[in-house]
Amino acid sequence: MSANYLRAFGESVADVPADLERWFRGMRELDERAHALQVELEGDCEKQLRLVMEAAAGEGEGGEPGSKRLKTNPQRAGPADEGEKGATAQVGFQELNEEYMGRIEKTTAELLKISAEKTGIAQQMYDCVDQHIRKLDRDLRAFDTEIANERVRLGLQPAEPAGDEKRRKRREGGSQQSSEELYKAALAAANASEPTYCTCNRISFGEMIGCENPDCQIEWFHFECVGLTDETRPKGKWYCKDCRKLLGKK
C-alpha cells in the first residue's frame, strides 16, 4: 500500500512545476506591462504639472490661464482682441488639462487592474501548493493508520505507546517537515526553468527596473538589489552601475 500512496502522490504533483513556471511567466509579463505604464503615467503627470504651472504664471501676469503659453503659438496669432485671446487661451488650457487627466485616470485604472491580476495569480500559486501539502498530510496520516492496523493484525506491539506526547509531536513534526520540503522542491523545480535576472541571478519578483543601455548584459534589476525604493524611484532614465561606468555617466 505504501507504494500506492507514493505513486498516487507523485502523479498528483507531476504538473505542479509546469503550472508554477506558467504562473511565474505570467507575473513577469504583468511586471513588464506595469513598468511601461508607470513610465507613461509619470510622463503625463509631469506634462500636466508643467501645464498648470504655466497657467498659473500666465494668471500672475494679468492674463487668462495658459495665455502666456498660447500667445506664443503662431497658429493662434491674428487680429483677435485681448478678450478673444483670453477666451481662446482658457479653452485651450481646459482641453489640454482634461486630456491629461483622462490619460492619467486611464493609466491608473490599468495599473490597478494589473495589480489585481498579479494578486490573483499569487493566490492560485498558493492554493495549488497548499492543496498538495494538505493531500500529503492526509496520505501520511492514512499511511500511519494503515501501518498501525497491520501491526495489530500481525500481533506486534504498537510502534509508539499510546499517549506518548513527545513521540506524537515528533511524528507530526516529521509530517510538517515533509510538507515544507515538498513546497521547497516544487518551487525549486519551477525556478530552475524560470529566466533569471539582476546581479543576484534570481527570478523576477517584486519591483524591478530596467537599464536604459540597450547593450546591458543584465537588463533588469530588483529594486532591493540596486538600493531603490518607491520613494527613490528614478523619474528619468536609469543605468546600472556597470553601464554607468562604461558610458561615463554619473
CSV table of C-alpha atoms in Angstrom, one decimal:
chain,number,residue,atom,x,y,z
A,1,MET,CA,0.0,0.0,0.0
A,2,SER,CA,2.9,2.4,0.7
A,3,ALA,CA,3.9,2.2,-3.0
A,4,ASN,CA,0.4,3.1,-4.0
A,5,TYR,CA,0.4,6.2,-1.8
A,6,LEU,CA,3.7,7.3,-3.2
A,7,ARG,CA,2.7,6.6,-6.8
A,8,ALA,CA,-0.6,8.4,-6.4
A,9,PHE,CA,1.0,11.5,-4.8
A,10,GLY,CA,3.8,11.6,-7.5
A,11,GLU,CA,1.2,11.6,-10.2
A,12,SER,CA,-0.8,14.4,-8.5
A,13,VAL,CA,2.2,16.7,-8.3
A,14,ALA,CA,3.6,15.9,-11.7
A,15,ASP,CA,2.2,19.1,-13.3
A,16,VAL,CA,3.0,21.4,-10.4
A,17,PRO,CA,6.4,22.6,-11.7
A,18,ALA,CA,4.9,23.4,-15.2
A,19,ASP,CA,2.0,25.2,-13.6
A,20,LEU,CA,4.3,27.3,-11.4
A,21,GLU,CA,6.5,28.1,-14.3
A,22,ARG,CA,3.5,29.3,-16.3
A,23,TRP,CA,2.3,31.5,-13.4
A,24,PHE,CA,5.7,33.0,-12.8
A,25,ARG,CA,6.0,33.8,-16.5
A,26,GLY,CA,2.6,35.5,-16.3
A,27,MET,CA,3.7,37.5,-13.3
A,28,ARG,CA,6.8,38.7,-15.2
A,29,GLU,CA,4.7,39.8,-18.2
A,30,LEU,CA,2.5,41.7,-15.9
A,31,ASP,CA,5.5,43.3,-14.3
A,32,GLU,CA,6.8,44.5,-17.7
A,33,ARG,CA,3.4,45.9,-18.6
A,34,ALA,CA,3.2,47.7,-15.3
A,35,HIS,CA,6.7,49.2,-15.7
A,36,ALA,CA,5.8,50.6,-19.2
A,37,LEU,CA,2.6,52.1,-17.8
A,38,GLN,CA,4.4,53.6,-14.8
A,39,VAL,CA,6.8,55.4,-17.2
A,40,GLU,CA,3.8,56.6,-19.3
A,41,LEU,CA,2.0,57.8,-16.1
A,42,GLU,CA,5.0,59.7,-14.8
A,43,GLY,CA,5.4,61.5,-18.1
A,44,ASP,CA,1.7,62.5,-18.3
A,45,CYS,CA,1.8,63.8,-14.7
A,46,GLU,CA,4.9,65.9,-15.4
A,47,LYS,CA,3.2,67.4,-18.5
A,48,GLN,CA,0.1,68.2,-16.6
A,49,LEU,CA,2.1,69.8,-13.8
A,50,ARG,CA,4.0,71.9,-16.3
A,51,LEU,CA,0.7,73.0,-17.9
A,52,VAL,CA,-0.8,74.1,-14.6
A,53,MET,CA,2.4,75.9,-13.6
A,54,GLU,CA,2.4,77.8,-17.0
A,55,ALA,CA,-1.2,78.6,-16.5
A,56,ALA,CA,-0.5,80.0,-13.0
A,57,ALA,CA,2.4,82.1,-14.4
A,58,GLY,CA,0.0,83.5,-17.0
A,59,GLU,CA,-2.5,84.5,-14.4
A,60,GLY,CA,0.2,86.1,-12.4
A,61,GLU,CA,1.0,88.4,-15.3
A,62,GLY,CA,-2.6,89.5,-15.6
A,63,GLY,CA,-3.7,87.1,-18.3
A,64,GLU,CA,-6.0,84.1,-18.5
A,65,PRO,CA,-4.9,80.6,-17.6
A,66,GLY,CA,-2.5,79.4,-20.2
A,67,SER,CA,-2.5,82.7,-22.1
A,68,LYS,CA,1.3,83.2,-21.8
A,69,ARG,CA,1.9,79.8,-23.4
A,70,LEU,CA,-0.8,80.1,-26.1
A,71,LYS,CA,0.0,83.6,-27.2
A,72,THR,CA,3.4,82.4,-28.4
A,73,ASN,CA,1.7,79.8,-30.6
A,74,PRO,CA,1.9,81.2,-34.2
A,75,GLN,CA,-1.2,79.3,-35.2
A,76,ARG,CA,-3.3,81.3,-32.8
A,77,ALA,CA,-1.8,84.7,-33.8
A,78,GLY,CA,-4.3,87.0,-35.5
A,79,PRO,CA,-6.3,90.2,-35.3
A,80,ALA,CA,-8.4,89.0,-32.3
A,81,ASP,CA,-8.8,91.5,-29.5
A,82,GLU,CA,-7.5,90.7,-26.0
A,83,GLY,CA,-10.9,89.3,-24.8
A,84,GLU,CA,-11.0,86.8,-27.6
A,85,LYS,CA,-7.4,85.8,-27.0
A,86,GLY,CA,-8.1,85.3,-23.3
A,87,ALA,CA,-11.2,83.1,-24.1
A,88,THR,CA,-9.2,81.1,-26.6
A,89,ALA,CA,-6.4,80.5,-24.1
A,90,GLN,CA,-8.9,79.4,-21.5
A,91,VAL,CA,-10.4,76.9,-23.8
A,92,GLY,CA,-7.0,75.6,-24.8
A,93,PHE,CA,-5.9,75.1,-21.2
A,94,GLN,CA,-9.1,73.3,-20.3
A,95,GLU,CA,-8.9,70.9,-23.2
A,96,LEU,CA,-5.3,70.0,-22.5
A,97,ASN,CA,-5.9,69.7,-18.8
A,98,GLU,CA,-8.9,67.4,-19.4
A,99,GLU,CA,-6.9,65.3,-21.9
A,100,TYR,CA,-4.0,64.8,-19.4
A,101,MET,CA,-6.5,64.0,-16.6
A,102,GLY,CA,-8.2,61.4,-18.8
A,103,ARG,CA,-5.0,59.7,-19.7
A,104,ILE,CA,-3.8,59.7,-16.1
A,105,GLU,CA,-7.0,58.1,-14.9
A,106,LYS,CA,-7.0,55.5,-17.6
A,107,THR,CA,-3.4,54.5,-16.9
A,108,THR,CA,-4.0,54.4,-13.2
A,109,ALA,CA,-7.0,52.1,-13.8
A,110,GLU,CA,-4.9,49.8,-15.9
A,111,LEU,CA,-2.2,49.6,-13.2
A,112,LEU,CA,-4.8,48.7,-10.6
A,113,LYS,CA,-6.1,46.0,-12.9
A,114,ILE,CA,-2.6,44.6,-13.4
A,115,SER,CA,-2.1,44.6,-9.6
A,116,ALA,CA,-5.4,42.7,-9.1
A,117,GLU,CA,-4.3,40.1,-11.8
A,118,LYS,CA,-1.0,39.6,-10.0
A,119,THR,CA,-2.8,39.1,-6.7
A,120,GLY,CA,-5.0,36.5,-8.4
A,121,ILE,CA,-2.0,34.6,-9.8
A,122,ALA,CA,-0.3,34.7,-6.4
A,123,GLN,CA,-3.4,33.3,-4.8
A,124,GLN,CA,-3.6,30.5,-7.5
A,125,MET,CA,0.0,29.5,-6.8
A,126,TYR,CA,-0.6,29.5,-3.0
A,127,ASP,CA,-3.8,27.4,-3.3
A,128,CYS,CA,-2.1,24.9,-5.7
A,129,VAL,CA,0.9,24.3,-3.4
A,130,ASP,CA,-1.3,24.3,-0.2
A,131,GLN,CA,-3.7,21.8,-1.8
A,132,HIS,CA,-0.9,19.3,-2.4
A,133,ILE,CA,0.7,19.9,1.0
A,134,ARG,CA,-2.7,19.1,2.6
A,135,LYS,CA,-3.0,16.0,0.5
A,136,LEU,CA,0.4,14.8,1.5
A,137,ASP,CA,-0.5,15.3,5.2
A,138,ARG,CA,-3.7,13.3,4.7
A,139,ASP,CA,-1.8,10.5,2.9
A,140,LEU,CA,0.8,10.4,5.6
A,141,ARG,CA,-1.8,10.1,8.4
A,142,ALA,CA,-3.6,7.4,6.4
A,143,PHE,CA,-0.3,5.6,5.9
A,144,ASP,CA,0.4,5.7,9.6
A,145,THR,CA,-3.0,4.3,10.4
A,146,GLU,CA,-2.5,1.5,7.9
A,147,ILE,CA,0.8,0.6,9.5
A,148,ALA,CA,-0.7,0.6,13.0
A,149,ASN,CA,-3.6,-1.6,11.9
A,150,GLU,CA,-1.3,-4.0,10.1
A,151,ARG,CA,0.9,-4.4,13.3
A,152,VAL,CA,-2.2,-5.1,15.3
A,153,ARG,CA,-3.3,-7.7,12.8
A,154,LEU,CA,0.1,-9.4,13.0
A,155,GLY,CA,0.0,-9.3,16.8
A,156,LEU,CA,3.0,-6.9,17.0
A,157,GLN,CA,3.5,-4.2,19.6
A,158,PRO,CA,2.4,-0.7,18.6
A,159,ALA,CA,5.3,1.3,17.1
A,160,GLU,CA,4.6,4.0,19.6
A,161,PRO,CA,3.0,3.7,23.0
A,162,ALA,CA,-0.4,5.3,23.1
A,163,GLY,CA,-0.4,8.7,24.9
A,164,ASP,CA,3.3,9.3,24.3
A,165,GLU,CA,3.0,13.0,23.6
A,166,LYS,CA,6.6,13.5,22.7
A,167,ARG,CA,6.7,10.9,20.0
A,168,ARG,CA,3.3,12.0,18.7
A,169,LYS,CA,4.7,15.5,18.3
A,170,ARG,CA,7.8,14.2,16.7
A,171,ARG,CA,5.7,12.3,14.1
A,172,GLU,CA,3.6,15.4,13.4
A,173,GLY,CA,6.7,17.4,13.1
A,174,GLY,CA,8.1,15.0,10.5
A,175,SER,CA,4.9,15.3,8.6
A,176,GLN,CA,5.1,19.1,8.6
A,177,GLN,CA,8.8,18.9,7.6
A,178,SER,CA,7.9,16.6,4.6
A,179,SER,CA,5.3,19.1,3.6
A,180,GLU,CA,7.7,22.0,3.7
A,181,GLU,CA,10.3,20.0,1.8
A,182,LEU,CA,7.7,19.3,-0.9
A,183,TYR,CA,6.9,23.0,-1.2
A,184,LYS,CA,10.6,24.0,-1.5
A,185,ALA,CA,11.2,21.2,-4.0
A,186,ALA,CA,8.2,22.4,-6.1
A,187,LEU,CA,9.4,26.0,-6.1
A,188,ALA,CA,13.0,24.9,-6.9
A,189,ALA,CA,11.8,22.9,-9.9
A,190,ALA,CA,9.9,25.9,-11.2
A,191,ASN,CA,12.7,28.3,-10.6
A,192,ALA,CA,15.2,26.0,-12.4
A,193,SER,CA,13.4,26.7,-15.7
A,194,GLU,CA,12.4,30.3,-15.0
A,195,PRO,CA,14.6,33.0,-16.5
A,196,THR,CA,16.8,34.8,-14.0
A,197,TYR,CA,17.7,38.5,-13.8
A,198,CYS,CA,19.7,41.0,-11.8
A,199,THR,CA,23.1,40.7,-10.3
A,200,CYS,CA,21.7,38.2,-7.8
A,201,ASN,CA,20.7,35.8,-10.6
A,202,ARG,CA,17.2,35.2,-9.3
A,203,ILE,CA,13.8,35.1,-11.0
A,204,SER,CA,11.6,38.1,-11.4
A,205,PHE,CA,9.7,39.2,-8.3
A,206,GLY,CA,8.6,42.5,-6.7
A,207,GLU,CA,9.5,45.8,-8.1
A,208,MET,CA,12.1,45.7,-10.9
A,209,ILE,CA,13.8,48.4,-13.0
A,210,GLY,CA,15.4,48.1,-16.5
A,211,CYS,CA,18.7,49.6,-17.5
A,212,GLU,CA,18.4,52.0,-20.4
A,213,ASN,CA,21.6,50.8,-22.1
A,214,PRO,CA,20.4,48.5,-25.0
A,215,ASP,CA,23.7,46.6,-24.7
A,216,CYS,CA,23.4,45.9,-20.9
A,217,GLN,CA,24.3,42.3,-20.2
A,218,ILE,CA,21.7,42.0,-17.3
A,219,GLU,CA,18.9,44.4,-18.4
A,220,TRP,CA,16.6,44.0,-15.4
A,221,PHE,CA,17.3,44.5,-11.7
A,222,HIS,CA,15.4,44.1,-8.4
A,223,PHE,CA,14.8,47.3,-6.5
A,224,GLU,CA,16.3,45.8,-3.4
A,225,CYS,CA,19.5,44.7,-5.2
A,226,VAL,CA,20.3,48.2,-6.5
A,227,GLY,CA,19.2,50.1,-3.4
A,228,LEU,CA,16.0,51.6,-4.8
A,229,THR,CA,12.6,52.1,-3.1
A,230,ASP,CA,9.3,53.6,-4.2
A,231,GLU,CA,10.5,56.9,-2.7
A,232,THR,CA,13.8,56.8,-4.6
A,233,ARG,CA,12.4,55.5,-7.9
A,234,PRO,CA,14.2,57.5,-10.7
A,235,LYS,CA,11.9,59.7,-12.8
A,236,GLY,CA,14.1,59.7,-15.9
A,237,LYS,CA,16.4,57.2,-17.5
A,238,TRP,CA,18.3,54.8,-15.2
A,239,TYR,CA,21.5,52.9,-15.8
A,240,CYS,CA,23.0,50.1,-13.8
A,241,LYS,CA,26.4,50.6,-12.1
A,242,ASP,CA,28.4,48.8,-14.8
A,243,CYS,CA,26.8,50.7,-17.6
A,244,ARG,CA,27.3,54.0,-15.9
A,245,LYS,CA,31.0,53.2,-15.7
A,246,LEU,CA,31.0,52.0,-19.3
A,247,LEU,CA,29.2,55.1,-20.7
A,248,GLY,CA,30.9,57.5,-18.4
A,249,LYS,CA,27.7,58.6,-16.7
A,250,LYS,CA,27.5,59.8,-13.1
